[in-house]
Amino acid sequence: MPVNCPSCGYTTLLKKETYAVASFDDSLTKRLYDGSYFKFRCPRCQRVSTYAHPMLYYDASKRFVLMLNEQEQETNFQPDILCVQVHTSEDFVEHLHMLKDGLQPLQISKIKQQLKKRYPHAQIYYDSDENGVLWFLRKEQSGSELVGVEKSQLTFAIERKP
């Protein structure tokens, strides 16, 4: 996979997977989950940057497929498998967190829209579901912090997938 350094323009090749199965490689899943899979250090200028390439991640136990692609693609999966498509590596990591927690991305998106009204200058990212609280990372120029939303206070149900 050719990757261009956004800092110095150097092009390098990286060996990367385009298909990942959750149960096959725990180390790959961990790197996808923490976002390090989509980072590289330029061999010329040593800057670390983020990149994206087409990727399909399948988790049979959670019954979802997560696809990273620049453009929407028509998919044909079994009806009981949730298929989610995203277009950036940052969105891939965020959606992987949601799906691993058994949450529906459309419902999380609604919560993020409400948080965006409260914090209009912030970028809002889903982080985790812990002890009845959905945690979101709020990033602004002044810094970042976690914001919790109690699930019991939501006006619609957050449905978990089986």
PDB file of C-alpha atoms in Angstrom:
ATOM      1  CA  MET A   1       0.000   0.000   0.000  1.00  0.00           C
ATOM      2  CA  PRO A   2       1.624   3.317  -1.047  1.00  0.00           C
ATOM      3  CA  VAL A   3       1.420   6.039   1.611  1.00  0.00           C
ATOM      4  CA  ASN A   4       2.429   9.685   1.155  1.00  0.00           C
ATOM      5  CA  CYS A   5       3.797  11.645   4.085  1.00  0.00           C
ATOM      6  CA  PRO A   6       1.696  14.814   4.436  1.00  0.00           C
ATOM      7  CA  SER A   7       4.686  16.660   5.945  1.00  0.00           C
ATOM      8  CA  CYS A   8       7.503  16.045   3.463  1.00  0.00           C
ATOM      9  CA  GLY A   9       5.736  14.310   0.538  1.00  0.00           C
ATOM     10  CA  TYR A  10       7.864  11.151   0.724  1.00  0.00           C
ATOM     11  CA  THR A  11       6.088   8.032  -0.603  1.00  0.00           C
ATOM     12  CA  THR A  12       6.642   4.731   1.124  1.00  0.00           C
ATOM     13  CA  LEU A  13       5.050   1.304   0.919  1.00  0.00           C
ATOM     14  CA  LEU A  14       3.335  -0.317   3.885  1.00  0.00           C
ATOM     15  CA  LYS A  15       2.207  -3.911   4.152  1.00  0.00           C
ATOM     16  CA  LYS A  16      -1.392  -3.722   5.354  1.00  0.00           C
ATOM     17  CA  GLU A  17      -4.367  -6.036   5.535  1.00  0.00           C
ATOM     18  CA  THR A  18      -7.572  -5.200   3.703  1.00  0.00           C
ATOM     19  CA  TYR A  19      -9.657  -7.875   5.423  1.00  0.00           C
ATOM     20  CA  ALA A  20      -9.652  -8.656   9.132  1.00  0.00           C
ATOM     21  CA  VAL A  21     -11.630 -11.177  11.151  1.00  0.00           C
ATOM     22  CA  ALA A  22     -11.981 -10.377  14.849  1.00  0.00           C
ATOM     23  CA  SER A  23     -11.386 -13.921  16.034  1.00  0.00           C
ATOM     24  CA  PHE A  24      -8.270 -14.522  13.882  1.00  0.00           C
ATOM     25  CA  ASP A  25      -5.782 -11.922  15.102  1.00  0.00           C
ATOM     26  CA  ASP A  26      -6.081 -10.288  18.526  1.00  0.00           C
ATOM     27  CA  SER A  27      -3.085  -8.009  17.966  1.00  0.00           C
ATOM     28  CA  LEU A  28      -4.554  -6.622  14.729  1.00  0.00           C
ATOM     29  CA  THR A  29      -7.912  -6.082  16.436  1.00  0.00           C
ATOM     30  CA  LYS A  30      -6.199  -4.210  19.300  1.00  0.00           C
ATOM     31  CA  ARG A  31      -4.299  -1.964  16.873  1.00  0.00           C
ATOM     32  CA  LEU A  32      -7.519  -1.228  14.965  1.00  0.00           C
ATOM     33  CA  TYR A  33      -9.351  -0.525  18.225  1.00  0.00           C
ATOM     34  CA  ASP A  34      -6.749   1.920  19.545  1.00  0.00           C
ATOM     35  CA  GLY A  35      -6.183   3.539  16.123  1.00  0.00           C
ATOM     36  CA  SER A  36      -2.472   2.711  15.907  1.00  0.00           C
ATOM     37  CA  TYR A  37      -3.104   0.534  12.826  1.00  0.00           C
ATOM     38  CA  PHE A  38      -3.774   3.692  10.776  1.00  0.00           C
ATOM     39  CA  LYS A  39      -0.633   5.544  11.891  1.00  0.00           C
ATOM     40  CA  PHE A  40       2.775   5.491  10.289  1.00  0.00           C
ATOM     41  CA  ARG A  41       6.137   7.135  10.875  1.00  0.00           C
ATOM     42  CA  CYS A  42       7.725   8.601   7.778  1.00  0.00           C
ATOM     43  CA  PRO A  43      11.157   7.053   7.179  1.00  0.00           C
ATOM     44  CA  ARG A  44      12.456  10.393   5.854  1.00  0.00           C
ATOM     45  CA  CYS A  45      11.202  13.071   8.284  1.00  0.00           C
ATOM     46  CA  GLN A  46      10.098  10.792  11.174  1.00  0.00           C
ATOM     47  CA  ARG A  47       6.710  12.515  11.504  1.00  0.00           C
ATOM     48  CA  VAL A  48       3.806  10.345  12.589  1.00  0.00           C
ATOM     49  CA  SER A  49       0.645  10.755  10.560  1.00  0.00           C
ATOM     50  CA  THR A  50      -2.662   9.042   9.946  1.00  0.00           C
ATOM     51  CA  TYR A  51      -3.777   7.460   6.696  1.00  0.00           C
ATOM     52  CA  ALA A  52      -6.664   5.321   5.503  1.00  0.00           C
ATOM     53  CA  HIS A  53      -7.019   2.500   3.039  1.00  0.00           C
ATOM     54  CA  PRO A  54      -9.908   0.181   2.119  1.00  0.00           C
ATOM     55  CA  MET A  55     -10.557  -2.237   4.971  1.00  0.00           C
ATOM     56  CA  LEU A  56     -13.259  -4.725   5.898  1.00  0.00           C
ATOM     57  CA  TYR A  57     -13.505  -5.906   9.498  1.00  0.00           C
ATOM     58  CA  TYR A  58     -15.810  -8.796  10.412  1.00  0.00           C
ATOM     59  CA  ASP A  59     -16.839  -9.775  13.923  1.00  0.00           C
ATOM     60  CA  ALA A  60     -18.923 -12.970  13.844  1.00  0.00           C
ATOM     61  CA  SER A  61     -19.650 -12.991  17.587  1.00  0.00           C
ATOM     62  CA  LYS A  62     -21.053  -9.433  17.536  1.00  0.00           C
ATOM     63  CA  ARG A  63     -22.636  -9.940  14.080  1.00  0.00           C
ATOM     64  CA  PHE A  64     -21.257  -6.888  12.302  1.00  0.00           C
ATOM     65  CA  VAL A  65     -19.111  -5.858   9.372  1.00  0.00           C
ATOM     66  CA  LEU A  66     -17.305  -2.527   9.431  1.00  0.00           C
ATOM     67  CA  MET A  67     -16.032  -1.211   6.106  1.00  0.00           C
ATOM     68  CA  LEU A  68     -13.609   1.636   5.491  1.00  0.00           C
ATOM     69  CA  ASN A  69     -13.821   2.970   1.966  1.00  0.00           C
ATOM     70  CA  GLU A  70     -13.731   6.390   0.325  1.00  0.00           C
ATOM     71  CA  GLN A  71     -17.063   5.822  -1.430  1.00  0.00           C
ATOM     72  CA  GLU A  72     -20.270   4.029  -0.440  1.00  0.00           C
ATOM     73  CA  GLN A  73     -20.465   0.519  -1.801  1.00  0.00           C
ATOM     74  CA  GLU A  74     -23.471  -1.675  -2.222  1.00  0.00           C
ATOM     75  CA  THR A  75     -23.209  -4.652   0.099  1.00  0.00           C
ATOM     76  CA  ASN A  76     -24.922  -7.980   0.296  1.00  0.00           C
ATOM     77  CA  PHE A  77     -24.593  -9.583   3.717  1.00  0.00           C
ATOM     78  CA  GLN A  78     -26.947 -11.813   5.655  1.00  0.00           C
ATOM     79  CA  PRO A  79     -29.889  -9.799   7.021  1.00  0.00           C
ATOM     80  CA  ASP A  80     -28.863 -10.425  10.651  1.00  0.00           C
ATOM     81  CA  ILE A  81     -25.391  -8.937  10.108  1.00  0.00           C
ATOM     82  CA  LEU A  82     -25.150  -5.202  10.595  1.00  0.00           C
ATOM     83  CA  CYS A  83     -22.996  -3.587   7.909  1.00  0.00           C
ATOM     84  CA  VAL A  84     -21.611  -0.119   8.589  1.00  0.00           C
ATOM     85  CA  GLN A  85     -19.544   1.864   6.101  1.00  0.00           C
ATOM     86  CA  VAL A  86     -17.252   4.752   7.055  1.00  0.00           C
ATOM     87  CA  HIS A  87     -14.881   6.928   5.064  1.00  0.00           C
ATOM     88  CA  THR A  88     -12.024   7.897   7.390  1.00  0.00           C
ATOM     89  CA  SER A  89      -9.735   5.977   9.715  1.00  0.00           C
ATOM     90  CA  GLU A  90     -10.931   8.146  12.618  1.00  0.00           C
ATOM     91  CA  ASP A  91     -14.554   7.158  11.895  1.00  0.00           C
ATOM     92  CA  PHE A  92     -13.481   3.513  11.609  1.00  0.00           C
ATOM     93  CA  VAL A  93     -11.988   3.534  15.110  1.00  0.00           C
ATOM     94  CA  GLU A  94     -15.004   5.342  16.598  1.00  0.00           C
ATOM     95  CA  HIS A  95     -17.493   2.964  14.975  1.00  0.00           C
ATOM     96  CA  LEU A  96     -15.454  -0.054  16.017  1.00  0.00           C
ATOM     97  CA  HIS A  97     -15.829   1.120  19.630  1.00  0.00           C
ATOM     98  CA  MET A  98     -19.604   1.483  19.198  1.00  0.00           C
ATOM     99  CA  LEU A  99     -20.071  -1.858  17.498  1.00  0.00           C
ATOM    100  CA  LYS A 100     -17.835  -3.743  19.952  1.00  0.00           C
ATOM    101  CA  ASP A 101     -19.989  -2.261  22.738  1.00  0.00           C
ATOM    102  CA  GLY A 102     -23.086  -3.607  20.935  1.00  0.00           C
ATOM    103  CA  LEU A 103     -24.514  -0.159  20.186  1.00  0.00           C
ATOM    104  CA  GLN A 104     -26.335   1.135  17.119  1.00  0.00           C
ATOM    105  CA  PRO A 105     -24.335   3.848  15.296  1.00  0.00           C
ATOM    106  CA  LEU A 106     -27.480   5.754  14.228  1.00  0.00           C
ATOM    107  CA  GLN A 107     -28.586   6.165  17.836  1.00  0.00           C
ATOM    108  CA  ILE A 108     -25.108   7.232  18.951  1.00  0.00           C
ATOM    109  CA  SER A 109     -25.148   9.759  16.099  1.00  0.00           C
ATOM    110  CA  LYS A 110     -28.335  11.283  17.542  1.00  0.00           C
ATOM    111  CA  ILE A 111     -26.689  11.669  20.936  1.00  0.00           C
ATOM    112  CA  LYS A 112     -23.630  13.239  19.305  1.00  0.00           C
ATOM    113  CA  GLN A 113     -25.916  15.750  17.543  1.00  0.00           C
ATOM    114  CA  GLN A 114     -27.399  16.754  20.896  1.00  0.00           C
ATOM    115  CA  LEU A 115     -23.915  17.129  22.405  1.00  0.00           C
ATOM    116  CA  LYS A 116     -22.868  19.211  19.389  1.00  0.00           C
ATOM    117  CA  LYS A 117     -25.694  21.653  20.207  1.00  0.00           C
ATOM    118  CA  ARG A 118     -24.347  21.939  23.744  1.00  0.00           C
ATOM    119  CA  TYR A 119     -20.716  22.231  22.587  1.00  0.00           C
ATOM    120  CA  PRO A 120     -20.942  23.893  19.138  1.00  0.00           C
ATOM    121  CA  HIS A 121     -17.176  24.402  18.705  1.00  0.00           C
ATOM    122  CA  ALA A 122     -16.208  20.868  19.712  1.00  0.00           C
ATOM    123  CA  GLN A 123     -15.611  17.681  17.832  1.00  0.00           C
ATOM    124  CA  ILE A 124     -17.486  14.857  19.535  1.00  0.00           C
ATOM    125  CA  TYR A 125     -16.397  11.195  19.372  1.00  0.00           C
ATOM    126  CA  TYR A 126     -17.915   8.132  20.995  1.00  0.00           C
ATOM    127  CA  ASP A 127     -15.483   6.561  23.477  1.00  0.00           C
ATOM    128  CA  SER A 128     -17.095   3.799  25.564  1.00  0.00           C
ATOM    129  CA  ASP A 129     -20.098   2.379  27.412  1.00  0.00           C
ATOM    130  CA  GLU A 130     -19.313   1.845  31.091  1.00  0.00           C
ATOM    131  CA  ASN A 131     -21.605   1.347  34.105  1.00  0.00           C
ATOM    132  CA  GLY A 132     -24.725   2.747  32.443  1.00  0.00           C
ATOM    133  CA  VAL A 133     -22.908   5.792  31.050  1.00  0.00           C
ATOM    134  CA  LEU A 134     -22.046   6.488  27.426  1.00  0.00           C
ATOM    135  CA  TRP A 135     -18.751   8.374  27.288  1.00  0.00           C
ATOM    136  CA  PHE A 136     -17.872  10.827  24.532  1.00  0.00           C
ATOM    137  CA  LEU A 137     -14.583  12.594  23.885  1.00  0.00           C
ATOM    138  CA  ARG A 138     -15.075  16.326  23.420  1.00  0.00           C
ATOM    139  CA  LYS A 139     -12.181  17.932  21.539  1.00  0.00           C
ATOM    140  CA  GLU A 140     -11.722  21.679  21.318  1.00  0.00           C
ATOM    141  CA  GLN A 141      -8.768  23.950  20.666  1.00  0.00           C
ATOM    142  CA  SER A 142      -8.362  24.388  24.413  1.00  0.00           C
ATOM    143  CA  GLY A 143      -8.084  20.633  24.980  1.00  0.00           C
ATOM    144  CA  SER A 144     -10.069  17.442  25.354  1.00  0.00           C
ATOM    145  CA  GLU A 145     -12.275  15.944  28.030  1.00  0.00           C
ATOM    146  CA  LEU A 146     -14.699  13.080  28.465  1.00  0.00           C
ATOM    147  CA  VAL A 147     -18.410  13.849  28.719  1.00  0.00           C
ATOM    148  CA  GLY A 148     -20.775  11.245  30.160  1.00  0.00           C
ATOM    149  CA  VAL A 149     -24.408  10.696  29.209  1.00  0.00           C
ATOM    150  CA  GLU A 150     -26.412   8.486  31.548  1.00  0.00           C
ATOM    151  CA  LYS A 151     -28.336   5.934  29.526  1.00  0.00           C
ATOM    152  CA  SER A 152     -31.275   6.172  31.953  1.00  0.00           C
ATOM    153  CA  GLN A 153     -31.653   9.865  31.030  1.00  0.00           C
ATOM    154  CA  LEU A 154     -31.983   9.274  27.289  1.00  0.00           C
ATOM    155  CA  THR A 155     -35.359   9.828  25.645  1.00  0.00           C
ATOM    156  CA  PHE A 156     -34.952   6.798  23.368  1.00  0.00           C
ATOM    157  CA  ALA A 157     -33.676   3.337  24.083  1.00  0.00           C
ATOM    158  CA  ILE A 158     -30.128   2.373  23.261  1.00  0.00           C
ATOM    159  CA  GLU A 159     -30.628  -1.073  21.815  1.00  0.00           C
ATOM    160  CA  ARG A 160     -27.913  -3.635  22.175  1.00  0.00           C
ATOM    161  CA  LYS A 161     -27.451  -6.193  19.495  1.00  0.00           C
ATOM    162  CA  PRO A 162     -27.634  -9.810  20.643  1.00  0.00           C
TER     163      PRO A 162
END
